[in-house]
Short mmCIF file of C-alpha atoms in Angstrom, two decimals:
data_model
loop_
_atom_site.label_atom_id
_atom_site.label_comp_id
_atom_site.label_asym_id
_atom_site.label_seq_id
_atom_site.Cartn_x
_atom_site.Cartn_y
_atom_site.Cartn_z
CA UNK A 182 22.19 -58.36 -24.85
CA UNK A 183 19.31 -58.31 -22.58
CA UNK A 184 21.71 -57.47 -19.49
CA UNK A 185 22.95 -54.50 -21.62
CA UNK A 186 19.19 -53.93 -22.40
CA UNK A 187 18.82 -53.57 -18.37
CA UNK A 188 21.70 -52.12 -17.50
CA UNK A 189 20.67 -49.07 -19.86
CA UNK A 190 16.97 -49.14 -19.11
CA UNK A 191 18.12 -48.33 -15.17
CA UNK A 192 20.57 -45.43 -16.51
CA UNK A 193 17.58 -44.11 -18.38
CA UNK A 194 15.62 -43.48 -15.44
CA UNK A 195 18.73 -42.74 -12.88
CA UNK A 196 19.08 -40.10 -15.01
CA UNK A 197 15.71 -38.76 -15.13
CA UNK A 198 15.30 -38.89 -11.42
CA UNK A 199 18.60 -37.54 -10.83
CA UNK A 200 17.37 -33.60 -10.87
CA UNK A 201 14.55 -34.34 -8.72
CA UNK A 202 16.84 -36.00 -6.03
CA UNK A 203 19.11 -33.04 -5.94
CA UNK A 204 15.98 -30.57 -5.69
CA UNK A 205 14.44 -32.04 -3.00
CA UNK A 206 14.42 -33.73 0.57
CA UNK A 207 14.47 -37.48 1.83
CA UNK A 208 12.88 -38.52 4.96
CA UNK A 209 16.75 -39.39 5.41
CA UNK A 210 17.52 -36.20 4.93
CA UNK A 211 17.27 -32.73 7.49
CA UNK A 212 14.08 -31.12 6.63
CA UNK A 213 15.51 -28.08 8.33
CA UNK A 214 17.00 -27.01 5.53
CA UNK A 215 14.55 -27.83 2.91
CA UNK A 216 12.03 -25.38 1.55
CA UNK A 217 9.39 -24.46 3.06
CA UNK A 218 6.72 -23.95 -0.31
CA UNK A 219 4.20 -20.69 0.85
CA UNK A 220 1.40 -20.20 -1.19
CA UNK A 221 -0.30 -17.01 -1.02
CA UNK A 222 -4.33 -16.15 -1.66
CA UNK A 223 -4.30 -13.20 -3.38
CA UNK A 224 -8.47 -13.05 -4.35
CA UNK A 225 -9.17 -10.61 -1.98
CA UNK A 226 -7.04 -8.05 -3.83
CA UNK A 227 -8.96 -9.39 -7.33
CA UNK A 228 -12.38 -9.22 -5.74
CA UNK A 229 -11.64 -5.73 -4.59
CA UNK A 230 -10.58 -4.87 -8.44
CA UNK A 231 -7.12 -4.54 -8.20
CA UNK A 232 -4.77 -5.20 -11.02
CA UNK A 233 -1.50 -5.58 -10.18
CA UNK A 234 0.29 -5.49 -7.15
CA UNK A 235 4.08 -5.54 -5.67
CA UNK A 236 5.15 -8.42 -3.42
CA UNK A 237 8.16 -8.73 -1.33
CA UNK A 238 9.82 -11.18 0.97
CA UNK A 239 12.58 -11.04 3.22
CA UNK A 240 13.85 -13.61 5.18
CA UNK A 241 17.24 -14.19 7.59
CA UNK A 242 19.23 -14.67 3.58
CA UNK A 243 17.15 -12.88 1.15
CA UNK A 244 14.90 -10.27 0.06
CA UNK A 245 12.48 -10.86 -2.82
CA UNK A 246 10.39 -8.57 -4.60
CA UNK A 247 8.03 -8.72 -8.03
CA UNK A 248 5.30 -6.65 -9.40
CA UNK A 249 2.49 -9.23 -10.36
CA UNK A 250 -0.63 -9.06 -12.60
CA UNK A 251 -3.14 -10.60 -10.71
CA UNK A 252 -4.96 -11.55 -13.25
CA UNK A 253 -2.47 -14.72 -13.34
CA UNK A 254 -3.69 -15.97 -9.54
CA UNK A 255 -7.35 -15.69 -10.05
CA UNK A 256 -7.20 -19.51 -10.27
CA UNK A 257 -4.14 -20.31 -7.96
CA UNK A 258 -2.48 -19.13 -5.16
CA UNK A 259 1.02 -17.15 -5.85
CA UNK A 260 4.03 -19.56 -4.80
CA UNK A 261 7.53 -18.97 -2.96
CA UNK A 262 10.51 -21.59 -1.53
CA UNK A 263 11.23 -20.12 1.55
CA UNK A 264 13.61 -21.05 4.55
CA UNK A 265 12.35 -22.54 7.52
CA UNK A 266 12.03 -20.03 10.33
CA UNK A 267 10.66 -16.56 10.19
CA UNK A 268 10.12 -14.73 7.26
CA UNK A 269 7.99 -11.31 6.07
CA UNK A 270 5.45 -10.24 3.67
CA UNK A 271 4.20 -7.30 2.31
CA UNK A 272 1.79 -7.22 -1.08
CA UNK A 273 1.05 -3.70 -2.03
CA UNK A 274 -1.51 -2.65 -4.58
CA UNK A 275 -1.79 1.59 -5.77
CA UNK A 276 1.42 2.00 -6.64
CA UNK A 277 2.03 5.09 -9.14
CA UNK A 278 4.15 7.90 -7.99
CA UNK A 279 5.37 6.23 -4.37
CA UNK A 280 9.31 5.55 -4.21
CA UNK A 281 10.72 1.83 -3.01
CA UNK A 282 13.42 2.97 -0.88
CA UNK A 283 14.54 -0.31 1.29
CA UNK A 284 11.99 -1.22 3.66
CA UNK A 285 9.77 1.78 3.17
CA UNK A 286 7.45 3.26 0.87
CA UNK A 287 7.78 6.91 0.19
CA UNK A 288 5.71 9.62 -0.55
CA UNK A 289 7.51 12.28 -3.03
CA UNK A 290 8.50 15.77 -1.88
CA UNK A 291 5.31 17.72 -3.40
CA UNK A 292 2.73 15.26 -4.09
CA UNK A 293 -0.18 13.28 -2.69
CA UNK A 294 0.03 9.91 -1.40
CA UNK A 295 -0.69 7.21 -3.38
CA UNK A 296 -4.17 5.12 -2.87
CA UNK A 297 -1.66 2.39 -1.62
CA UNK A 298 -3.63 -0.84 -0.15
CA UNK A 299 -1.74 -2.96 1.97
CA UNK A 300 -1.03 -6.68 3.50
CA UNK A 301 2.14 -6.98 5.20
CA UNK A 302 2.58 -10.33 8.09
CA UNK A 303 5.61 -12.17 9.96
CA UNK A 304 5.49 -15.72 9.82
CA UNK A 305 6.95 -18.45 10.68
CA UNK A 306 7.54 -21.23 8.63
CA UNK A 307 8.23 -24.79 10.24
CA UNK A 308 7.66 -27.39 8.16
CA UNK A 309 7.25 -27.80 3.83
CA UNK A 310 4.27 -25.66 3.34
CA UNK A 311 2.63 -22.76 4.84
CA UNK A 312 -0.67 -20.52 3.97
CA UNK A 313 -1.42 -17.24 3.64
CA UNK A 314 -4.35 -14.96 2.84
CA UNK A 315 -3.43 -11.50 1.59
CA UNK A 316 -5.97 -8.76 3.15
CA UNK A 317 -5.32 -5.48 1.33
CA UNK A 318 -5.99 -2.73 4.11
CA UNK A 319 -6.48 1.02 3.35
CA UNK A 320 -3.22 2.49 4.52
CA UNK A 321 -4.33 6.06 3.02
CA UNK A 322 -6.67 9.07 4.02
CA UNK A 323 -8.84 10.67 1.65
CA UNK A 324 -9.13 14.46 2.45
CA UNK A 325 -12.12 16.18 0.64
CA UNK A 326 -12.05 19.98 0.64
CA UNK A 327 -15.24 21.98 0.31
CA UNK A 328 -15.19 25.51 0.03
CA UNK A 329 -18.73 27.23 0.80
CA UNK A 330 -19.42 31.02 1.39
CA UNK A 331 -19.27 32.31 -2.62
CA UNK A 332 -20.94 34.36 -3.80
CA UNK A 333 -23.21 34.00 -6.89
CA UNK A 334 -20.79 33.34 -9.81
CA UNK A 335 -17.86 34.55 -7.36
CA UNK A 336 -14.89 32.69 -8.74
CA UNK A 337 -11.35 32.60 -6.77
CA UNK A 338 -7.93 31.57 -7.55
CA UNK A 339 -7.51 30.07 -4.41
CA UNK A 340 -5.50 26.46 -3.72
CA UNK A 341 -4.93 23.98 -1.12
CA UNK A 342 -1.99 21.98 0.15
CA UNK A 343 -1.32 19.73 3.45
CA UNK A 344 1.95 19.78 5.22
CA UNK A 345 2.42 16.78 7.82
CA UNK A 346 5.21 15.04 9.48
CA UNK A 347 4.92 11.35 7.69
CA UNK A 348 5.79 10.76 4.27
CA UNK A 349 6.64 7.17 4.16
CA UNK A 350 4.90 3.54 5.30
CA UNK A 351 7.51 0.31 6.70
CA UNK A 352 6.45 -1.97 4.27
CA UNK A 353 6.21 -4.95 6.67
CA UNK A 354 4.40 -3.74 9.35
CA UNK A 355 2.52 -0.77 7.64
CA UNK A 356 3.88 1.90 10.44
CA UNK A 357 4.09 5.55 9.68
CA UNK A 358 7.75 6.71 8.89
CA UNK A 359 8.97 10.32 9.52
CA UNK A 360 9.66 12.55 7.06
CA UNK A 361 8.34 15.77 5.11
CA UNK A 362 5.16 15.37 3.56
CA UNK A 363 3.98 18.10 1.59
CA UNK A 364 0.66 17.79 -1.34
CA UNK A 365 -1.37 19.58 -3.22
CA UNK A 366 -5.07 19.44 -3.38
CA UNK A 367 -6.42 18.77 -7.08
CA UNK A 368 -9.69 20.62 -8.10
CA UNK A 369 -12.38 18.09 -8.82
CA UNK A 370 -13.63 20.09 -11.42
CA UNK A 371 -16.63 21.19 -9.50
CA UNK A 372 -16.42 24.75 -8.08
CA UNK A 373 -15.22 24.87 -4.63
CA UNK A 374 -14.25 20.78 -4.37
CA UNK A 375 -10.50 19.60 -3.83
CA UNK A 376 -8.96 16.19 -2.65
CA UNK A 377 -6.00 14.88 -1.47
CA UNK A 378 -4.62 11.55 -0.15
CA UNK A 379 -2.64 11.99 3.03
CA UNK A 380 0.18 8.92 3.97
CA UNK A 381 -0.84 7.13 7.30
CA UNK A 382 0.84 9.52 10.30
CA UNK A 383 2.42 8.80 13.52
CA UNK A 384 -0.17 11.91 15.15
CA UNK A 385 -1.90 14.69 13.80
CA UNK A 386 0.64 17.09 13.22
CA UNK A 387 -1.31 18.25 9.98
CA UNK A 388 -1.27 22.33 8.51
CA UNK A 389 -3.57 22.59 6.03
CA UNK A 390 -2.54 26.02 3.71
CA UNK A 391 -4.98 28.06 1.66
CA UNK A 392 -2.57 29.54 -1.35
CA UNK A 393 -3.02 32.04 -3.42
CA UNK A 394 -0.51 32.67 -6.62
CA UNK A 395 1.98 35.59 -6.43
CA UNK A 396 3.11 37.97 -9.52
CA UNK A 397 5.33 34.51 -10.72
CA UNK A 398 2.40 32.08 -10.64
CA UNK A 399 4.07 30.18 -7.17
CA UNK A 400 1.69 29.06 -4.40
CA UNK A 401 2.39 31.41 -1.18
CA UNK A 402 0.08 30.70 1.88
CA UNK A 403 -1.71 33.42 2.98
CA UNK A 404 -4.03 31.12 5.48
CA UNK A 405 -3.33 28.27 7.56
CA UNK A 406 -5.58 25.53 9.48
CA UNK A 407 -4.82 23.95 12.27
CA UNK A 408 -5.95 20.45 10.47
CA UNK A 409 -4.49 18.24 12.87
CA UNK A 410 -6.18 19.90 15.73
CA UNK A 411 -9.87 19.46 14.45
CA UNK A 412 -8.73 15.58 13.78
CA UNK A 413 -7.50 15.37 17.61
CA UNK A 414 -10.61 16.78 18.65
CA UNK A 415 -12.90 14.70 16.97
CA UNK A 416 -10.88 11.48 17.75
CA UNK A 417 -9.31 10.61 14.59
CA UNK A 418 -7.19 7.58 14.64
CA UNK A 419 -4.39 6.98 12.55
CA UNK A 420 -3.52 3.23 13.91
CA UNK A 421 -6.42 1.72 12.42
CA UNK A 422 -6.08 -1.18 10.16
CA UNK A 423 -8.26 0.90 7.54
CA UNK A 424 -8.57 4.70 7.72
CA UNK A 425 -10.92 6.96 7.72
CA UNK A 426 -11.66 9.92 5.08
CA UNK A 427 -12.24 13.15 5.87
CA UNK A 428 -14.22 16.02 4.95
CA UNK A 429 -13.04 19.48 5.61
CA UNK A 430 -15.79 22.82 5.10
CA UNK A 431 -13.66 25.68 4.82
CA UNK A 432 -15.88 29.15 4.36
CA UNK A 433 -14.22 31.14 1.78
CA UNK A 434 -15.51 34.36 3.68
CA UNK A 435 -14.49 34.04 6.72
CA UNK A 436 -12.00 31.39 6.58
CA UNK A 437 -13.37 29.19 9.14
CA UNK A 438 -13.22 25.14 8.69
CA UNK A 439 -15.08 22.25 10.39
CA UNK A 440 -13.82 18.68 9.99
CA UNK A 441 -16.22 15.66 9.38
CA UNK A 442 -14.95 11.83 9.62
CA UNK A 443 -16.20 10.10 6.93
CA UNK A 444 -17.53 6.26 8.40
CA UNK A 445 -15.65 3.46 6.80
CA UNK A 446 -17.09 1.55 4.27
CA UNK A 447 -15.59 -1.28 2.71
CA UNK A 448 -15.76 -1.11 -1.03
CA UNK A 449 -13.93 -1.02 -4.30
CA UNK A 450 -14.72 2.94 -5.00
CA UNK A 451 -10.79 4.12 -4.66
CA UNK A 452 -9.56 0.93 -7.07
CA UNK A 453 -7.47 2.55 -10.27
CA UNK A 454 -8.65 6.24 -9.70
CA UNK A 455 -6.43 8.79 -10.55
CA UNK A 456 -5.71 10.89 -7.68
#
């Protein structure tokens, strides 16, 4: 009885450690294939205020992606099994209207960008575990419009929209794509103050169009600025890690703009507002 006793006692736990044996590696065993566990620090993104955020991976044999609430990693890094060797990253926070199309992150036909913060990184993993600390980065431009030259209570019907040759972002190295870009300005609600956010571009290929509405209420250009020549004058830079805003004057009676780069500050003041 007490050999039976044994005998069952060691099937007991043969069985329990059976799953963990077949999930794992020996030091018998190549490591090369075995996971390699990354665990990602996502409080930056928290800190800054943001809520949720898309994160994808693609190695040589997969692609993985997952909207997260980051609420869930305040207290613990965010977790993947990946193969050894090199993989990619991207976590991506703003998300509203922008498209997923493959490896890029598009802009719609007719509509601003998205206030999309970034972290994107190639690694390489070599042995079981592997760190990472997710950065969000501004990968958007703020364009503030203000109209000066009314008159007192002069009103106008009058509305703005930026044409440009970059509509889309790679999503693992945060590189402008090409393609047509074309937003309109929303009215802050103050007389004479519009906004847009413009997708990081390759150069400064920018129109900007003052509209009017014809007889069928459609926007028709009756004025164009040469935006992306006052940026190349005044040296803006479109390869920085976070860009610049910028403020363009445009007076209403004459039609004349200036252009002022807006110094980077790094706060929280573009986290979940509706552009």
């Amino acid at each position: 009885m007490r050999g039976c006793f044994i005998r069952g006692h060691l099937l007991s736990v043969l069985l329990m450690v059976a799953p963990l044996l077949l999930c794992s590696c020996t030091v018998k065993e190549d490591r090369a294939v075995c996971p390699c566990y990354t665990f990602v620090d996502l409080s930056s993104y928290i800190d800054s205020g943001h809520k949720t955020a898309l994160v994808t991976v693609r190695s040589a044999s997969q692609i993985y992606s997952e909207e997260i609430d980051l609420h869930n990693y305040e207290d613990s890094p965010y977790e993947l099994a990946l193969p050894k060797g090199t993989n990619h990253i991207s976590v991506v926070s703003g998300l509203k209207n922008t498209h997923i199309k493959s490896d890029s992150l598009v802009t719609p036909y007719g509509l601003a960008s998205d206030a999309l913060w970034v972290y994107n990184e190639k690694f390489i993993c070599e042995g079981d575990e592997h760190n990472l600390t997710a950065v969000p980065r501004k990968n958007f431009c703020m364009l503030t419009i203000i109209v000066i030259g009314l008159m007192p209570g002069q009103d106008y019907d009058f509305s703005f929209r930026v044409k440009a040759d970059c509509n889309a972002l790679d999503l693992y190295d945060s590189k402008a794509l090409e393609g047509e870009f074309y937003g309109a300005a929303t009215s802050s609600g103050t007389l004479g103050l519009f906004s847009i956010c413009l997708p990081r571009q390759k150069n400064n290929s920018l129109l900007l169009d003052i509209c009017d509405h014809n007889v069928d209420r459609a926007m028709e250009a009756v004025h164009t600025i040469d935006l992306g020549g006052m940026l190349t004058e005044d040296g803006y830079d479109w390869t920085r890690a976070d860009l610049l805003d910028v403020n363009v004057t445009v007076d209403y009676s004459s039609m004349n703009a200036s252009i002022e780069i807006v110094k980077w500050i790094d706060d929280d003041k573009y986290i979940d507002v509706e552009i």
